Amino acid sequence: IRKKLYEHILTLPLSFFHKSSPGMVVSSLVTEVATAGEFVGQAISTPVTNLLTLLAFGAYMFYLNPLLAVLSLATYPIVIFLVPKLQARSNKANKTRVDITRRMSSKVDEAISGIHEIHGNNSHGIENRKYGRIVDELFKIRIVWILYKNGVKVLNNFFQNLGPFILFLVGGYLAIQGRFDLGA
């Protein structure tokens, strides 16, 4: 991916380089491509494994007790509805975080490249304030992104533990009533 992206960047028109900062281009090549590569590797294996596991356990649960199987799988539609909504917000916040990080990288590159002008004009304070605003913006969006990202994890964990809780509750009641094997 990096090779192709670099090859593509070199063929872009000069107007792209007038509008884009070197820091943004470097950040794209160095840090952001790795995440895409990891995603591609897991995009097929994880869903296939999870789906096969769900089908195997679901079939076995229906074999043991259809009522408990339905109760256990009843939480999945809720998860399928809620998680993508939270994930979309997390992705949007992450995109904003990446954009701000690129801006910050460009600001540092610009300051280092123009350090003689900064010293010559005694504009340390101005440059510090500009950089500080970007850092503050990055700090705020990172908090939002982390809240959404962890919200997805909390929601997943909650529903993942709710299924067994319902099974133990209803299964235990049925076992006490003598309508269900304790082992099953």
Tab-separated table of C-alpha atoms in Angstrom:
chain	number	residue	atom	x	y	z
A	1	ILE	CA	0.000	0.000	0.000
A	2	ARG	CA	2.827	2.371	0.885
A	3	LYS	CA	4.567	1.783	-2.435
A	4	LYS	CA	1.388	2.409	-4.407
A	5	LEU	CA	0.531	5.502	-2.358
A	6	TYR	CA	4.031	6.924	-2.816
A	7	GLU	CA	3.864	6.218	-6.539
A	8	HIS	CA	0.485	7.965	-6.675
A	9	ILE	CA	1.702	10.987	-4.697
A	10	LEU	CA	4.592	11.504	-7.077
A	11	THR	CA	2.179	11.708	-10.025
A	12	LEU	CA	-0.206	14.228	-8.433
A	13	PRO	CA	-0.407	17.680	-10.029
A	14	LEU	CA	1.587	20.538	-8.531
A	15	SER	CA	-1.631	22.200	-7.351
A	16	PHE	CA	-2.049	19.357	-4.824
A	17	PHE	CA	1.309	20.216	-3.252
A	18	HIS	CA	0.411	23.913	-3.081
A	19	LYS	CA	-2.754	23.073	-1.134
A	20	SER	CA	-1.360	20.214	0.982
A	21	SER	CA	1.309	20.485	3.592
A	22	PRO	CA	4.353	18.208	3.562
A	23	GLY	CA	3.465	17.036	7.075
A	24	MET	CA	0.094	15.746	5.911
A	25	VAL	CA	1.694	13.804	3.067
A	26	VAL	CA	4.383	12.358	5.345
A	27	SER	CA	1.805	11.433	7.999
A	28	SER	CA	-0.288	9.614	5.395
A	29	LEU	CA	2.677	7.591	4.210
A	30	VAL	CA	4.256	6.840	7.567
A	31	THR	CA	1.505	6.298	10.128
A	32	GLU	CA	-1.916	5.955	8.555
A	33	VAL	CA	-1.169	3.223	6.022
A	34	ALA	CA	-0.296	0.695	8.749
A	35	THR	CA	-3.837	0.789	10.153
A	36	ALA	CA	-5.336	0.093	6.742
A	37	GLY	CA	-3.036	-2.902	6.312
A	38	GLU	CA	-4.069	-4.355	9.670
A	39	PHE	CA	-7.722	-3.833	8.807
A	40	VAL	CA	-7.427	-5.691	5.509
A	41	GLY	CA	-5.809	-8.651	7.274
A	42	GLN	CA	-8.610	-8.938	9.820
A	43	ALA	CA	-11.529	-7.917	7.595
A	44	ILE	CA	-12.129	-11.464	6.365
A	45	SER	CA	-10.876	-13.775	9.104
A	46	THR	CA	-12.649	-12.200	12.088
A	47	PRO	CA	-16.203	-12.027	10.665
A	48	VAL	CA	-15.999	-15.538	9.189
A	49	THR	CA	-14.752	-17.009	12.468
A	50	ASN	CA	-17.396	-15.176	14.496
A	51	LEU	CA	-20.212	-16.155	12.155
A	52	LEU	CA	-19.240	-19.840	12.145
A	53	THR	CA	-18.941	-19.825	15.934
A	54	LEU	CA	-22.365	-18.188	16.285
A	55	LEU	CA	-23.979	-20.712	13.929
A	56	ALA	CA	-22.387	-23.698	15.685
A	57	PHE	CA	-23.370	-22.552	19.168
A	58	GLY	CA	-26.820	-21.470	17.976
A	59	ALA	CA	-27.514	-24.874	16.437
A	60	TYR	CA	-26.345	-26.689	19.557
A	61	MET	CA	-28.435	-24.407	21.778
A	62	PHE	CA	-31.559	-25.059	19.671
A	63	TYR	CA	-30.822	-28.770	19.957
A	64	LEU	CA	-30.670	-28.520	23.766
A	65	ASN	CA	-33.572	-26.139	24.353
A	66	PRO	CA	-35.261	-23.902	21.765
A	67	LEU	CA	-36.643	-21.504	24.405
A	68	LEU	CA	-33.241	-20.796	25.900
A	69	ALA	CA	-31.720	-20.529	22.427
A	70	VAL	CA	-34.248	-17.850	21.439
A	71	LEU	CA	-33.696	-15.977	24.718
A	72	SER	CA	-29.939	-16.102	24.304
A	73	LEU	CA	-29.973	-14.929	20.687
A	74	ALA	CA	-32.603	-12.232	21.323
A	75	THR	CA	-29.921	-9.706	22.283
A	76	TYR	CA	-28.182	-9.900	18.893
A	77	PRO	CA	-30.671	-7.707	16.982
A	78	ILE	CA	-30.241	-4.978	19.607
A	79	VAL	CA	-26.457	-5.162	19.297
A	80	ILE	CA	-26.634	-5.208	15.501
A	81	PHE	CA	-28.728	-2.026	15.645
A	82	LEU	CA	-26.829	-0.053	18.315
A	83	VAL	CA	-23.163	-0.901	17.736
A	84	PRO	CA	-22.959	0.392	14.140
A	85	LYS	CA	-24.477	3.712	15.231
A	86	LEU	CA	-21.857	4.164	17.945
A	87	GLN	CA	-19.118	2.896	15.643
A	88	ALA	CA	-20.057	5.462	12.976
A	89	ARG	CA	-19.684	8.262	15.522
A	90	SER	CA	-16.381	6.799	16.675
A	91	ASN	CA	-15.146	6.652	13.074
A	92	LYS	CA	-16.181	10.271	12.464
A	93	ALA	CA	-14.354	11.427	15.596
A	94	ASN	CA	-11.316	9.369	14.586
A	95	LYS	CA	-11.264	10.999	11.139
A	96	THR	CA	-11.353	14.415	12.785
A	97	ARG	CA	-8.532	13.323	15.106
A	98	VAL	CA	-6.419	12.232	12.142
A	99	ASP	CA	-7.087	15.528	10.330
A	100	ILE	CA	-6.076	17.559	13.375
A	101	THR	CA	-2.963	15.420	13.858
A	102	ARG	CA	-2.023	16.136	10.258
A	103	ARG	CA	-2.560	19.855	10.835
A	104	MET	CA	-0.387	19.676	13.931
A	105	SER	CA	2.325	17.834	12.024
A	106	SER	CA	2.173	20.474	9.281
A	107	LYS	CA	2.395	23.262	11.861
A	108	VAL	CA	5.527	21.727	13.389
A	109	ASP	CA	7.044	21.231	9.926
A	110	GLU	CA	6.227	24.834	9.008
A	111	ALA	CA	7.727	26.163	12.242
A	112	ILE	CA	10.920	24.137	11.922
A	113	SER	CA	11.290	25.131	8.275
A	114	GLY	CA	10.765	28.784	9.145
A	115	ILE	CA	12.680	28.865	12.425
A	116	HIS	CA	14.896	31.697	11.153
A	117	GLU	CA	11.833	33.883	10.500
A	118	ILE	CA	10.388	33.019	13.908
A	119	HIS	CA	13.631	34.053	15.614
A	120	GLY	CA	14.075	37.084	13.346
A	121	ASN	CA	10.560	38.398	14.008
A	122	ASN	CA	10.550	37.326	17.661
A	123	SER	CA	7.229	35.562	17.035
A	124	HIS	CA	7.660	32.709	19.527
A	125	GLY	CA	4.502	33.675	21.371
A	126	ILE	CA	2.363	33.781	18.233
A	127	GLU	CA	3.647	30.390	17.104
A	128	ASN	CA	3.111	28.910	20.583
A	129	ARG	CA	-0.495	30.145	20.643
A	130	LYS	CA	-1.200	28.705	17.173
A	131	TYR	CA	0.276	25.356	18.155
A	132	GLY	CA	-1.511	25.454	21.520
A	133	ARG	CA	-4.901	25.878	19.837
A	134	ILE	CA	-4.241	22.847	17.657
A	135	VAL	CA	-3.124	20.772	20.674
A	136	ASP	CA	-6.242	21.828	22.629
A	137	GLU	CA	-8.447	20.881	19.681
A	138	LEU	CA	-6.687	17.520	19.406
A	139	PHE	CA	-7.108	16.926	23.143
A	140	LYS	CA	-10.876	17.543	22.953
A	141	ILE	CA	-11.471	15.328	19.930
A	142	ARG	CA	-9.358	12.537	21.436
A	143	ILE	CA	-11.630	12.542	24.490
A	144	VAL	CA	-14.735	12.332	22.285
A	145	TRP	CA	-13.164	9.588	20.164
A	146	ILE	CA	-12.095	7.557	23.216
A	147	LEU	CA	-15.573	7.875	24.757
A	148	TYR	CA	-17.246	6.551	21.610
A	149	LYS	CA	-14.615	3.847	21.133
A	150	ASN	CA	-14.997	2.650	24.714
A	151	GLY	CA	-18.770	3.027	24.463
A	152	VAL	CA	-18.742	0.419	21.708
A	153	LYS	CA	-16.680	-1.912	23.921
A	154	VAL	CA	-18.936	-1.376	26.946
A	155	LEU	CA	-22.065	-2.005	24.881
A	156	ASN	CA	-20.571	-5.166	23.395
A	157	ASN	CA	-19.469	-6.439	26.812
A	158	PHE	CA	-22.846	-5.645	28.361
A	159	PHE	CA	-24.798	-7.601	25.775
A	160	GLN	CA	-22.196	-10.359	25.696
A	161	ASN	CA	-22.739	-10.880	29.427
A	162	LEU	CA	-26.494	-10.305	29.294
A	163	GLY	CA	-27.021	-13.453	27.195
A	164	PRO	CA	-25.478	-15.867	29.732
A	165	PHE	CA	-27.217	-14.004	32.562
A	166	ILE	CA	-30.605	-14.572	30.927
A	167	LEU	CA	-29.702	-18.200	30.253
A	168	PHE	CA	-28.703	-18.847	33.844
A	169	LEU	CA	-31.747	-17.042	35.175
A	170	VAL	CA	-34.349	-18.767	32.997
A	171	GLY	CA	-32.432	-22.069	32.811
A	172	GLY	CA	-32.051	-22.138	36.588
A	173	TYR	CA	-35.749	-21.451	37.045
A	174	LEU	CA	-36.659	-24.224	34.587
A	175	ALA	CA	-34.242	-26.613	36.328
A	176	ILE	CA	-35.788	-25.825	39.729
A	177	GLN	CA	-39.260	-26.466	38.252
A	178	GLY	CA	-38.022	-29.825	36.902
A	179	ARG	CA	-38.624	-28.887	33.261
A	180	PHE	CA	-34.952	-28.750	32.320
A	181	ASP	CA	-31.849	-30.844	33.009
A	182	LEU	CA	-29.373	-29.184	35.333
A	183	GLY	CA	-26.477	-30.306	33.104
A	184	ALA	CA	-28.073	-28.914	29.939
